mmCIF file of C-alpha atoms (C1' of nucleotides) in Angstrom:
data_model
loop_
_atom_site.group_PDB
_atom_site.id
_atom_site.type_symbol
_atom_site.label_atom_id
_atom_site.label_comp_id
_atom_site.label_asym_id
_atom_site.label_seq_id
_atom_site.Cartn_x
_atom_site.Cartn_y
_atom_site.Cartn_z
ATOM 1 C CA MET A 13 -59.812 124.273 95.027
ATOM 2 C CA THR A 14 -60.712 120.763 94.011
ATOM 3 C CA THR A 15 -60.435 119.735 90.376
ATOM 4 C CA ILE A 16 -62.663 116.909 89.270
ATOM 5 C CA THR A 17 -61.175 114.969 86.413
ATOM 6 C CA ALA A 18 -63.172 113.340 83.659
ATOM 7 C CA ARG A 19 -62.149 110.003 85.053
ATOM 8 C CA GLU A 20 -63.693 110.873 88.439
ATOM 9 C CA ARG A 21 -66.851 112.211 86.859
ATOM 10 C CA LEU A 22 -67.230 108.846 85.120
ATOM 11 C CA ILE A 23 -66.708 106.991 88.386
ATOM 12 C CA ASN A 24 -69.338 109.103 90.119
ATOM 13 C CA ALA A 25 -71.744 108.482 87.248
ATOM 14 C CA ALA A 26 -71.041 104.743 87.413
ATOM 15 C CA VAL A 27 -71.753 104.726 91.161
ATOM 16 C CA GLU A 28 -75.119 106.371 90.576
ATOM 17 C CA SER A 29 -76.116 104.028 87.800
ATOM 18 C CA PHE A 30 -74.771 100.771 89.223
ATOM 19 C CA ALA A 31 -76.453 101.476 92.556
ATOM 20 C CA GLU A 32 -79.745 102.349 90.895
ATOM 21 C CA LYS A 33 -79.973 99.690 88.190
ATOM 22 C CA GLY A 34 -77.269 97.158 88.990
ATOM 23 C CA PHE A 35 -74.237 96.445 86.855
ATOM 24 C CA SER A 36 -76.055 94.435 84.140
ATOM 25 C CA GLY A 37 -78.881 96.943 84.044
ATOM 26 C CA THR A 38 -76.524 99.797 83.443
ATOM 27 C CA THR A 39 -75.476 100.781 79.909
ATOM 28 C CA THR A 40 -72.248 102.567 79.082
ATOM 29 C CA ARG A 41 -74.454 105.177 77.402
ATOM 30 C CA ASP A 42 -76.181 105.863 80.727
ATOM 31 C CA ILE A 43 -72.845 106.283 82.497
ATOM 32 C CA ALA A 44 -71.654 108.601 79.709
ATOM 33 C CA SER A 45 -74.702 110.786 79.707
ATOM 34 C CA ARG A 46 -74.695 111.109 83.509
ATOM 35 C CA ALA A 47 -71.081 112.260 83.196
ATOM 36 C CA GLY A 48 -71.994 114.666 80.407
ATOM 37 C CA MET A 49 -69.935 112.866 77.766
ATOM 38 C CA SER A 50 -70.403 110.916 74.584
ATOM 39 C CA PRO A 51 -70.525 107.082 74.804
ATOM 40 C CA ALA A 52 -67.086 106.885 73.193
ATOM 41 C CA ALA A 53 -65.459 109.139 75.794
ATOM 42 C CA VAL A 54 -65.925 106.453 78.443
ATOM 43 C CA TYR A 55 -63.373 104.210 76.802
ATOM 44 C CA VAL A 56 -60.657 106.838 76.840
ATOM 45 C CA HIS A 57 -60.610 106.567 80.687
ATOM 46 C CA HIS A 58 -61.726 102.970 81.335
ATOM 47 C CA ASP A 59 -61.042 99.872 79.192
ATOM 48 C CA THR A 60 -64.359 98.139 79.883
ATOM 49 C CA LYS A 61 -67.530 98.588 81.797
ATOM 50 C CA GLU A 62 -66.288 95.920 84.235
ATOM 51 C CA SER A 63 -63.119 97.891 84.988
ATOM 52 C CA LEU A 64 -65.348 100.733 86.144
ATOM 53 C CA LEU A 65 -67.124 98.325 88.464
ATOM 54 C CA PHE A 66 -63.813 96.998 89.761
ATOM 55 C CA THR A 67 -62.606 100.520 90.494
ATOM 56 C CA VAL A 68 -65.745 101.353 92.475
ATOM 57 C CA SER A 69 -65.841 97.989 94.243
ATOM 58 C CA LEU A 70 -62.141 98.007 95.185
ATOM 59 C CA GLU A 71 -62.284 101.540 96.559
ATOM 60 C CA GLY A 72 -65.443 100.765 98.495
ATOM 61 C CA HIS A 73 -64.026 97.583 100.036
ATOM 62 C CA ARG A 74 -60.833 99.361 100.985
ATOM 63 C CA HIS A 75 -62.729 102.200 102.543
ATOM 64 C CA SER A 76 -64.937 99.953 104.654
ATOM 65 C CA LEU A 77 -61.920 97.901 105.761
ATOM 66 C CA ASP A 78 -60.157 101.100 106.754
ATOM 67 C CA VAL A 79 -63.188 102.169 108.748
ATOM 68 C CA ILE A 80 -63.507 98.950 110.776
ATOM 69 C CA SER A 81 -59.700 98.631 111.200
ATOM 70 C CA ALA A 82 -59.453 102.158 112.606
ATOM 71 C CA ALA A 83 -62.355 101.478 114.903
ATOM 72 C CA ALA A 84 -60.675 98.307 116.157
ATOM 73 C CA ALA A 85 -57.711 100.411 117.262
ATOM 74 C CA THR A 86 -59.634 103.025 119.229
ATOM 75 C CA SER A 87 -59.947 101.347 122.635
ATOM 76 C CA ALA A 88 -58.429 98.643 124.690
ATOM 77 C CA ASP A 89 -61.761 97.889 126.369
ATOM 78 C CA PRO A 90 -63.346 95.055 124.316
ATOM 79 C CA VAL A 91 -66.907 96.242 124.928
ATOM 80 C CA GLU A 92 -66.297 99.859 123.864
ATOM 81 C CA ARG A 93 -64.167 98.725 120.967
ATOM 82 C CA LEU A 94 -66.903 96.447 119.697
ATOM 83 C CA ARG A 95 -69.447 99.203 120.103
ATOM 84 C CA THR A 96 -67.296 101.554 118.053
ATOM 85 C CA MET A 97 -66.613 98.948 115.352
ATOM 86 C CA VAL A 98 -70.266 98.150 114.847
ATOM 87 C CA TYR A 99 -71.217 101.848 115.023
ATOM 88 C CA ASP A 100 -68.617 102.936 112.491
ATOM 89 C CA PHE A 101 -69.208 99.978 110.126
ATOM 90 C CA SER A 102 -72.988 100.521 110.236
ATOM 91 C CA LEU A 103 -72.633 104.262 109.733
ATOM 92 C CA TRP A 104 -70.345 103.752 106.743
ATOM 93 C CA HIS A 105 -72.981 101.525 105.121
ATOM 94 C CA ALA A 106 -75.732 104.100 105.775
ATOM 95 C CA ASP A 107 -73.666 107.085 104.669
ATOM 96 C CA ASN A 108 -72.368 105.256 101.618
ATOM 97 C CA SER A 109 -75.411 103.157 100.782
ATOM 98 C CA ARG A 110 -74.978 103.509 97.069
ATOM 99 C CA VAL A 111 -71.356 102.401 97.004
ATOM 100 C CA GLY A 112 -72.395 99.849 99.635
ATOM 101 C CA ARG A 113 -74.930 98.266 97.311
ATOM 102 C CA ILE A 114 -72.309 97.931 94.588
ATOM 103 C CA VAL A 115 -69.785 96.508 97.073
ATOM 104 C CA GLN A 116 -72.241 94.005 98.492
ATOM 105 C CA TYR A 117 -74.439 93.050 95.534
ATOM 106 C CA GLU A 118 -72.282 93.314 92.439
ATOM 107 C CA PHE A 119 -69.444 91.098 93.605
ATOM 108 C CA HIS A 120 -70.610 88.365 91.256
ATOM 109 C CA ALA A 121 -70.353 90.651 88.199
ATOM 110 C CA LEU A 122 -66.565 91.082 88.619
ATOM 111 C CA THR A 123 -64.159 88.992 86.524
ATOM 112 C CA PRO A 124 -62.735 85.969 88.380
ATOM 113 C CA GLU A 125 -59.394 87.723 88.812
ATOM 114 C CA HIS A 126 -60.906 90.901 90.202
ATOM 115 C CA ARG A 127 -63.254 88.844 92.389
ATOM 116 C CA ALA A 128 -60.320 86.992 93.877
ATOM 117 C CA GLU A 129 -58.487 90.228 94.697
ATOM 118 C CA ILE A 130 -61.516 91.662 96.448
ATOM 119 C CA ALA A 131 -62.230 88.431 98.286
ATOM 120 C CA THR A 132 -58.963 88.978 100.274
ATOM 121 C CA LEU A 133 -60.303 92.346 101.506
ATOM 122 C CA ARG A 134 -63.537 90.708 102.554
ATOM 123 C CA ARG A 135 -61.636 88.094 104.565
ATOM 124 C CA SER A 136 -59.701 90.906 106.269
ATOM 125 C CA ILE A 137 -62.908 92.590 107.319
ATOM 126 C CA GLU A 138 -64.259 89.350 108.816
ATOM 127 C CA LYS A 139 -60.958 88.645 110.499
ATOM 128 C CA THR A 140 -60.877 92.060 112.093
ATOM 129 C CA MET A 141 -64.236 91.413 113.682
ATOM 130 C CA GLN A 142 -63.285 87.920 114.764
ATOM 131 C CA ASN A 143 -60.105 89.222 116.427
ATOM 132 C CA ALA A 144 -62.019 91.782 118.411
ATOM 133 C CA LEU A 145 -64.457 89.118 119.638
ATOM 134 C CA ALA A 146 -61.648 86.649 120.468
ATOM 135 C CA ASP A 147 -59.778 89.262 122.445
ATOM 136 C CA GLY A 148 -62.884 90.121 124.457
ATOM 137 C CA VAL A 149 -63.473 86.456 125.222
ATOM 138 C CA ASP A 150 -59.797 86.069 126.285
ATOM 139 C CA LYS A 151 -60.163 89.021 128.662
ATOM 140 C CA GLY A 152 -63.319 87.498 130.129
ATOM 141 C CA VAL A 153 -65.462 90.409 129.141
ATOM 142 C CA LEU A 154 -67.324 88.892 126.213
ATOM 143 C CA ASP A 155 -69.215 85.629 126.042
ATOM 144 C CA VAL A 156 -69.143 84.377 122.466
ATOM 145 C CA ALA A 157 -69.432 80.652 121.751
ATOM 146 C CA ASP A 158 -69.216 80.835 117.935
ATOM 147 C CA ILE A 159 -66.786 83.612 117.079
ATOM 148 C CA SER A 160 -66.819 83.391 113.265
ATOM 149 C CA GLY A 161 -70.574 82.977 113.144
ATOM 150 C CA THR A 162 -71.141 85.915 115.506
ATOM 151 C CA ALA A 163 -68.708 88.024 113.540
ATOM 152 C CA LEU A 164 -70.775 87.430 110.414
ATOM 153 C CA ALA A 165 -73.978 88.301 112.247
ATOM 154 C CA LEU A 166 -72.527 91.575 113.555
ATOM 155 C CA LEU A 167 -71.327 92.550 110.078
ATOM 156 C CA SER A 168 -74.758 91.625 108.669
ATOM 157 C CA LEU A 169 -76.377 94.292 110.864
ATOM 158 C CA GLY A 170 -74.335 96.946 109.037
ATOM 159 C CA VAL A 171 -74.292 95.395 105.556
ATOM 160 C CA ASP A 172 -78.024 94.873 105.360
ATOM 161 C CA LEU A 173 -78.617 98.602 105.808
ATOM 162 C CA VAL A 174 -77.659 99.198 102.187
ATOM 163 C CA ARG A 175 -80.627 97.088 101.063
ATOM 164 C CA TRP A 176 -83.229 99.534 102.328
ATOM 165 C CA PHE A 177 -81.594 102.647 103.718
ATOM 166 C CA VAL A 178 -82.832 105.871 102.098
ATOM 167 C CA PRO A 179 -80.803 109.039 102.762
ATOM 168 C CA GLY A 180 -83.056 111.730 104.116
ATOM 169 C CA GLY A 181 -85.619 109.206 105.385
ATOM 170 C CA SER A 182 -87.053 109.031 108.863
ATOM 171 C CA ARG A 183 -84.052 107.241 110.346
ATOM 172 C CA THR A 184 -80.611 108.790 110.322
ATOM 173 C CA GLY A 185 -77.433 106.765 109.853
ATOM 174 C CA HIS A 186 -76.410 107.823 113.335
ATOM 175 C CA ASP A 187 -79.589 106.475 114.893
ATOM 176 C CA LEU A 188 -79.275 103.119 113.097
ATOM 177 C CA ALA A 189 -75.588 102.785 113.869
ATOM 178 C CA THR A 190 -76.223 103.599 117.545
ATOM 179 C CA LEU A 191 -78.967 100.932 117.715
ATOM 180 C CA ASN A 192 -76.840 98.273 115.967
ATOM 181 C CA ALA A 193 -73.925 99.015 118.281
ATOM 182 C CA GLU A 194 -76.132 98.665 121.358
ATOM 183 C CA LEU A 195 -77.595 95.393 120.019
ATOM 184 C CA ALA A 196 -74.075 94.084 119.311
ATOM 185 C CA VAL A 197 -73.025 94.739 122.911
ATOM 186 C CA ARG A 198 -76.071 92.942 124.241
ATOM 187 C CA MET A 199 -75.388 89.998 121.907
ATOM 188 C CA THR A 200 -71.872 89.449 123.137
ATOM 189 C CA ARG A 201 -71.346 90.909 126.586
ATOM 190 C CA ARG A 202 -70.747 88.467 129.418
ATOM 191 C CA THR A 203 -73.461 88.568 132.021
ATOM 192 C CA MET B 3 -96.666 60.853 90.963
ATOM 193 C CA THR B 4 -95.822 64.508 90.451
ATOM 194 C CA THR B 5 -96.229 66.056 87.015
ATOM 195 C CA ILE B 6 -93.980 69.003 86.291
ATOM 196 C CA THR B 7 -95.578 71.348 83.804
ATOM 197 C CA ALA B 8 -93.674 73.362 81.216
ATOM 198 C CA ARG B 9 -94.681 76.475 83.099
ATOM 199 C CA GLU B 10 -93.060 75.162 86.288
ATOM 200 C CA ARG B 11 -89.947 74.094 84.455
ATOM 201 C CA LEU B 12 -89.616 77.670 83.223
ATOM 202 C CA ILE B 13 -90.074 79.047 86.703
ATOM 203 C CA ASN B 14 -87.366 76.733 88.050
ATOM 204 C CA ALA B 15 -85.074 77.756 85.248
ATOM 205 C CA ALA B 16 -85.777 81.410 85.959
ATOM 206 C CA VAL B 17 -84.971 80.950 89.634
ATOM 207 C CA GLU B 18 -81.624 79.401 88.763
ATOM 208 C CA SER B 19 -80.707 82.107 86.321
ATOM 209 C CA PHE B 20 -82.010 85.152 88.203
ATOM 210 C CA ALA B 21 -80.245 83.984 91.385
ATOM 211 C CA GLU B 22 -76.989 83.366 89.532
ATOM 212 C CA LYS B 23 -76.834 86.394 87.228
ATOM 213 C CA GLY B 24 -79.544 88.734 88.426
ATOM 214 C CA PHE B 25 -82.654 89.768 86.506
ATOM 215 C CA SER B 26 -80.890 92.118 84.047
ATOM 216 C CA GLY B 27 -78.029 89.658 83.555
ATOM 217 C CA THR B 28 -80.393 86.875 82.586
ATOM 218 C CA THR B 29 -81.505 86.437 78.981
ATOM 219 C CA THR B 30 -84.766 84.785 77.987
ATOM 220 C CA ARG B 31 -82.623 82.433 75.847
ATOM 221 C CA ASP B 32 -80.790 81.338 79.032
ATOM 222 C CA ILE B 33 -84.066 80.606 80.802
ATOM 223 C CA ALA B 34 -85.365 78.693 77.773
ATOM 224 C CA SER B 35 -82.273 76.548 77.382
ATOM 225 C CA ARG B 36 -82.188 75.696 81.137
ATOM 226 C CA ALA B 37 -85.810 74.555 80.749
ATOM 227 C CA GLY B 38 -84.941 72.592 77.615
ATOM 228 C CA MET B 39 -87.042 74.722 75.284
ATOM 229 C CA SER B 40 -86.674 77.142 72.413
ATOM 230 C CA PRO B 41 -86.559 80.876 73.122
ATOM 231 C CA ALA B 42 -90.024 81.273 71.668
ATOM 232 C CA ALA B 43 -91.596 78.670 73.971
ATOM 233 C CA VAL B 44 -91.070 80.975 76.943
ATOM 234 C CA TYR B 45 -93.711 83.370 75.703
ATOM 235 C CA VAL B 46 -96.432 80.732 75.477
ATOM 236 C CA HIS B 47 -96.355 80.477 79.246
ATOM 237 C CA HIS B 48 -95.263 83.951 80.383
ATOM 238 C CA ASP B 49 -96.021 87.288 78.753
ATOM 239 C CA THR B 50 -92.739 88.952 79.595
ATOM 240 C CA LYS B 51 -89.448 88.309 81.367
ATOM 241 C CA GLU B 52 -90.631 90.551 84.149
ATOM 242 C CA SER B 53 -93.777 88.486 84.689
ATOM 243 C CA LEU B 54 -91.514 85.507 85.414
ATOM 244 C CA LEU B 55 -89.696 87.602 88.002
ATOM 245 C CA PHE B 56 -92.964 88.691 89.552
ATOM 246 C CA THR B 57 -94.166 85.095 89.821
ATOM 247 C CA VAL B 58 -90.972 84.049 91.565
ATOM 248 C CA SER B 59 -90.848 87.141 93.811
ATOM 249 C CA LEU B 60 -94.465 86.929 94.854
ATOM 250 C CA GLU B 61 -94.303 83.237 95.726
ATOM 251 C CA GLY B 62 -91.073 83.796 97.633
ATOM 252 C CA HIS B 63 -92.468 86.720 99.641
ATOM 253 C CA ARG B 64 -95.665 84.801 100.416
ATOM 254 C CA HIS B 65 -93.686 81.796 101.557
ATOM 255 C CA SER B 66 -91.416 83.748 103.891
ATOM 256 C CA LEU B 67 -94.375 85.638 105.292
ATOM 257 C CA ASP B 68 -96.136 82.296 105.938
ATOM 258 C CA VAL B 69 -93.057 80.979 107.708
ATOM 259 C CA ILE B 70 -92.699 83.891 110.097
ATOM 260 C CA SER B 71 -96.475 84.124 110.706
ATOM 261 C CA ALA B 72 -96.685 80.435 111.568
ATOM 262 C CA ALA B 73 -93.731 80.859 113.919
ATOM 263 C CA ALA B 74 -95.387 83.812 115.586
ATOM 264 C CA ALA B 75 -98.330 81.564 116.512
ATOM 265 C CA THR B 76 -96.367 78.683 118.055
ATOM 266 C CA SER B 77 -95.923 79.879 121.616
ATOM 267 C CA ALA B 78 -97.416 82.291 124.092
ATOM 268 C CA ASP B 79 -94.056 82.837 125.705
ATOM 269 C CA PRO B 80 -92.470 85.911 124.078
ATOM 270 C CA VAL B 81 -88.894 84.661 124.389
ATOM 271 C CA GLU B 82 -89.560 81.245 122.894
ATOM 272 C CA ARG B 83 -91.811 82.755 120.261
ATOM 273 C CA LEU B 84 -89.107 85.167 119.188
ATOM 274 C CA ARG B 85 -86.531 82.395 119.169
ATOM 275 C CA THR B 86 -88.755 80.349 116.876
ATOM 276 C CA MET B 87 -89.484 83.296 114.611
ATOM 277 C CA VAL B 88 -85.850 84.189 114.081
ATOM 278 C CA TYR B 89 -84.878 80.503 113.712
ATOM 279 C CA ASP B 90 -87.589 79.736 111.106
ATOM 280 C CA PHE B 91 -87.053 82.985 109.185
ATOM 281 C CA SER B 92 -83.284 82.461 109.092
ATOM 282 C CA LEU B 93 -83.632 78.812 108.117
ATOM 283 C CA TRP B 94 -85.960 79.693 105.284
ATOM 284 C CA HIS B 95 -83.397 82.126 103.900
ATOM 285 C CA ALA B 96 -80.638 79.543 104.140
ATOM 286 C CA ASP B 97 -82.712 76.697 102.687
ATOM 287 C CA ASN B 98 -84.068 78.960 99.915
ATOM 288 C CA SER B 99 -81.073 81.163 99.289
ATOM 289 C CA ARG B 100 -81.601 81.335 95.530
ATOM 290 C CA VAL B 101 -85.223 82.418 95.790
ATOM 291 C CA GLY B 102 -84.160 84.607 98.715
ATOM 292 C CA ARG B 103 -81.658 86.478 96.567
ATOM 293 C CA ILE B 104 -84.345 87.167 94.008
ATOM 294 C CA VAL B 105 -86.807 88.220 96.693
ATOM 295 C CA GLN B 106 -84.344 90.558 98.394
ATOM 296 C CA TYR B 107 -82.179 91.898 95.558
ATOM 297 C CA GLU B 108 -84.442 92.077 92.489
ATOM 298 C CA PHE B 109 -87.246 94.070 94.055
ATOM 299 C CA HIS B 110 -86.192 97.120 92.043
ATOM 300 C CA ALA B 111 -86.507 95.238 88.740
ATOM 301 C CA LEU B 112 -90.259 94.771 89.156
ATOM 302 C CA THR B 113 -92.746 97.084 87.439
ATOM 303 C CA PRO B 114 -94.114 99.826 89.725
ATOM 304 C CA GLU B 115 -97.472 97.953 89.982
ATOM 305 C CA HIS B 116 -95.864 94.679 90.879
ATOM 306 C CA ARG B 117 -93.490 96.421 93.276
ATOM 307 C CA ALA B 118 -96.396 98.024 95.107
ATOM 308 C CA GLU B 119 -98.185 94.689 95.458
ATOM 309 C CA ILE B 120 -95.117 93.070 96.955
ATOM 310 C CA ALA B 121 -94.368 95.981 99.217
ATOM 311 C CA THR B 122 -97.518 95.177 101.176
ATOM 312 C CA LEU B 123 -96.187 91.705 101.933
ATOM 313 C CA ARG B 124 -92.896 93.200 103.101
ATOM 314 C CA ARG B 125 -94.721 95.479 105.505
ATOM 315 C CA SER B 126 -96.629 92.484 106.841
ATOM 316 C CA ILE B 127 -93.355 90.690 107.579
ATOM 317 C CA GLU B 128 -92.030 93.691 109.438
ATOM 318 C CA LYS B 129 -95.282 94.157 111.310
ATOM 319 C CA THR B 130 -95.292 90.490 112.473
ATOM 320 C CA MET B 131 -91.884 90.923 113.984
ATOM 321 C CA GLN B 132 -92.852 94.301 115.549
ATOM 322 C CA ASN B 133 -95.961 92.761 117.136
ATOM 323 C CA ALA B 134 -93.973 89.955 118.661
ATOM 324 C CA LEU B 135 -91.513 92.446 120.227
ATOM 325 C CA ALA B 136 -94.278 94.759 121.438
ATOM 326 C CA ASP B 137 -96.143 91.876 123.118
ATOM 327 C CA GLY B 138 -92.934 90.765 124.863
ATOM 328 C CA VAL B 139 -92.374 94.300 126.135
ATOM 329 C CA ASP B 140 -95.998 94.562 127.328
ATOM 330 C CA LYS B 141 -95.594 91.319 129.229
ATOM 331 C CA GLY B 142 -92.413 92.657 130.840
ATOM 332 C CA VAL B 143 -90.284 89.848 129.410
ATOM 333 C CA LEU B 144 -88.486 91.767 126.682
ATOM 334 C CA ASP B 145 -86.595 95.066 126.891
ATOM 335 C CA VAL B 146 -86.756 96.774 123.548
ATOM 336 C CA ALA B 147 -86.476 100.573 123.350
ATOM 337 C CA ASP B 148 -86.750 100.908 119.532
ATOM 338 C CA ILE B 149 -89.276 98.293 118.345
ATOM 339 C CA SER B 150 -89.316 98.961 114.657
ATOM 340 C CA GLY B 151 -85.561 99.411 114.450
ATOM 341 C CA THR B 152 -84.902 96.223 116.397
ATOM 342 C CA ALA B 153 -87.418 94.353 114.221
ATOM 343 C CA LEU B 154 -85.442 95.395 111.150
ATOM 344 C CA ALA B 155 -82.175 94.312 112.746
ATOM 345 C CA LEU B 156 -83.619 90.831 113.650
ATOM 346 C CA LEU B 157 -84.882 90.380 110.117
ATOM 347 C CA SER B 158 -81.509 91.469 108.761
ATOM 348 C CA LEU B 159 -79.844 88.553 110.491
ATOM 349 C CA GLY B 160 -81.919 86.184 108.387
ATOM 350 C CA VAL B 161 -82.075 88.156 105.162
ATOM 351 C CA ASP B 162 -78.297 88.730 104.948
ATOM 352 C CA LEU B 163 -77.741 84.965 104.869
ATOM 353 C CA VAL B 164 -78.766 84.889 101.221
ATOM 354 C CA ARG B 165 -75.874 87.132 100.322
ATOM 355 C CA TRP B 166 -73.215 84.588 101.147
ATOM 356 C CA PHE B 167 -74.815 81.272 102.172
ATOM 357 C CA VAL B 168 -73.620 78.292 100.125
ATOM 358 C CA PRO B 169 -75.622 75.046 100.332
ATOM 359 C CA GLY B 170 -73.361 72.209 101.291
ATOM 360 C CA GLY B 171 -70.765 74.543 102.808
ATOM 361 C CA SER B 172 -69.238 74.237 106.261
ATOM 362 C CA ARG B 173 -72.217 75.834 108.018
ATOM 363 C CA THR B 174 -75.668 74.279 107.834
ATOM 364 C CA GLY B 175 -78.826 76.324 107.757
ATOM 365 C CA HIS B 176 -79.761 74.792 111.075
ATOM 366 C CA ASP B 177 -76.521 75.958 112.728
ATOM 367 C CA LEU B 178 -76.895 79.526 111.441
ATOM 368 C CA ALA B 179 -80.561 79.729 112.317
ATOM 369 C CA THR B 180 -79.818 78.432 115.822
ATOM 370 C CA LEU B 181 -77.073 81.042 116.318
ATOM 371 C CA ASN B 182 -79.259 83.866 114.997
ATOM 372 C CA ALA B 183 -82.100 82.828 117.247
ATOM 373 C CA GLU B 184 -79.849 82.821 120.295
ATOM 374 C CA LEU B 185 -78.387 86.210 119.422
ATOM 375 C CA ALA B 186 -81.934 87.565 118.954
ATOM 376 C CA VAL B 187 -82.879 86.447 122.447
ATOM 377 C CA ARG B 188 -79.772 88.039 123.966
ATOM 378 C CA MET B 189 -80.511 91.299 122.080
ATOM 379 C CA THR B 190 -84.024 91.632 123.424
ATOM 380 C CA ARG B 191 -84.466 89.723 126.693
ATOM 381 C CA ARG B 192 -84.965 91.765 129.831
ATOM 382 C CA THR B 193 -82.182 91.304 132.317
ATOM 383 C "C1'" DG C 20 -59.615 114.002 74.932
ATOM 384 C "C1'" DT C 21 -63.744 114.712 72.771
ATOM 385 C "C1'" DC C 22 -66.735 114.007 69.166
ATOM 386 C "C1'" DT C 23 -69.869 111.517 65.236
ATOM 387 C "C1'" DA C 24 -70.577 107.368 63.092
ATOM 388 C "C1'" DT C 25 -70.781 102.687 63.016
ATOM 389 C "C1'" DA C 26 -69.386 97.889 63.482
ATOM 390 C "C1'" DA C 27 -70.609 93.431 65.480
ATOM 391 C "C1'" DA C 28 -73.070 91.012 68.631
ATOM 392 C "C1'" DT C 29 -76.981 90.326 71.594
ATOM 393 C "C1'" DT C 30 -81.477 91.246 73.282
ATOM 394 C "C1'" DG C 31 -86.813 90.810 74.248
ATOM 395 C "C1'" DA C 32 -90.367 89.513 71.736
ATOM 396 C "C1'" DT C 33 -93.204 87.967 67.484
ATOM 397 C "C1'" DA C 34 -94.676 85.385 62.959
ATOM 398 C "C1'" DG C 35 -96.099 81.532 61.095
ATOM 399 C "C1'" DA C 36 -95.446 76.406 60.065
ATOM 400 C "C1'" DC C 37 -96.426 71.976 62.176
ATOM 401 C "C1'" DG D 18 -97.525 73.860 72.614
ATOM 402 C "C1'" DT D 19 -93.367 73.560 70.287
ATOM 403 C "C1'" DC D 20 -90.421 74.694 66.732
ATOM 404 C "C1'" DT D 21 -87.350 77.668 63.140
ATOM 405 C "C1'" DA D 22 -86.667 82.070 61.574
ATOM 406 C "C1'" DT D 23 -86.503 86.694 62.179
ATOM 407 C "C1'" DC D 24 -87.565 91.550 63.421
ATOM 408 C "C1'" DA D 25 -86.385 95.773 65.661
ATOM 409 C "C1'" DA D 26 -84.016 97.703 69.138
ATOM 410 C "C1'" DT D 27 -80.217 97.899 72.033
ATOM 411 C "C1'" DT D 28 -75.579 96.924 73.555
ATOM 412 C "C1'" DT D 29 -70.348 97.080 74.150
ATOM 413 C "C1'" DA D 30 -66.792 98.726 72.018
ATOM 414 C "C1'" DT D 31 -63.989 100.770 68.056
ATOM 415 C "C1'" DA D 32 -62.565 103.898 63.931
ATOM 416 C "C1'" DG D 33 -61.184 108.057 62.561
ATOM 417 C "C1'" DA D 34 -61.920 113.214 62.245
ATOM 418 C "C1'" DC D 35 -60.881 117.416 64.928
#
DNA sequence: GTCTATAAATTGATAGAC
DNA sequence: GTCTATCAATTTATAGAC
């Protein structure tokens, strides 16, 4: 049996509202009413509206870093590893497109301190992709002239899904992730 | 000699503020002060804050559609045409990253009527890319199993630049556009 | 921990003088 | 076409009762 605390209900409500209207477009009243509480109840569990955003953003960044890090450890073959990394990273963005929008598009709304903390997670995500490409080049399996630029492009394929992906639409997350993974291999494989 | 009207000064101010803080995070007072006017002067030239957004968004969408359409007409060779399309589309997003952020991320803030009008331009952009891929497949030069999905992925490479591109940073728009164009060719060329 | 009530500031937009 | 002044509504956040 899973107990959902008031704090978690507020976080779920914040995810809904931030993803739909953006951070600035969301009122604390909207979050409260989605969570079935009065406006004042929000502040018992979260100091400010921004601290709610930070909680969501931090958890989302950590989750996506976990996903790509785990994928990076699945195979010793650089091509299959890259395929898995792009597949899992893309699938995460499709399956979590609401959190993904907050992660990717509300970064600027964080306080400078919170932004700095999250920026380190972003660098880890990029570094994980760069390392996978560099290893594949070292092993002579991948052909990548610009490793950091290509890493950004591969991540963009997954990240940009959150801009338009609609759950229940004609394309499934699995289909899109499979396509992105195949394109990633074609982009980088040595011929 | 170029005369800058008050209306244009307001649009430039709106681009700055919308790109920096988002539509909801921007106040009409902020736009007015950036344009060197009083808050009331805004409403002489634009009915609502949203009409300013619509003006910026419409112009931006038209411009990027013009860019990719012109690129689609440059060459009869599908590979070189695709390279030019991805290069020009990516370069536009790097060179116009502020307008690009408004175009890509403030779509939801438009009124339903304005959103519908702009949606037709978005479909034209996608269709232009799809046609270029389909023609290359017909001519036996490109190998693309999922044309609409691959079109979205190619556009994503350009679009996602606006999320992080910083003018004057270590990477130039030209460098990024060249890389994206090369990756696009590798993704789609028949081997 | 939840509520009602409200403070204090900010917001989009307008009125009316010049 | 620009201004000062202001309205009416909304906003984040708090006070204090239960």
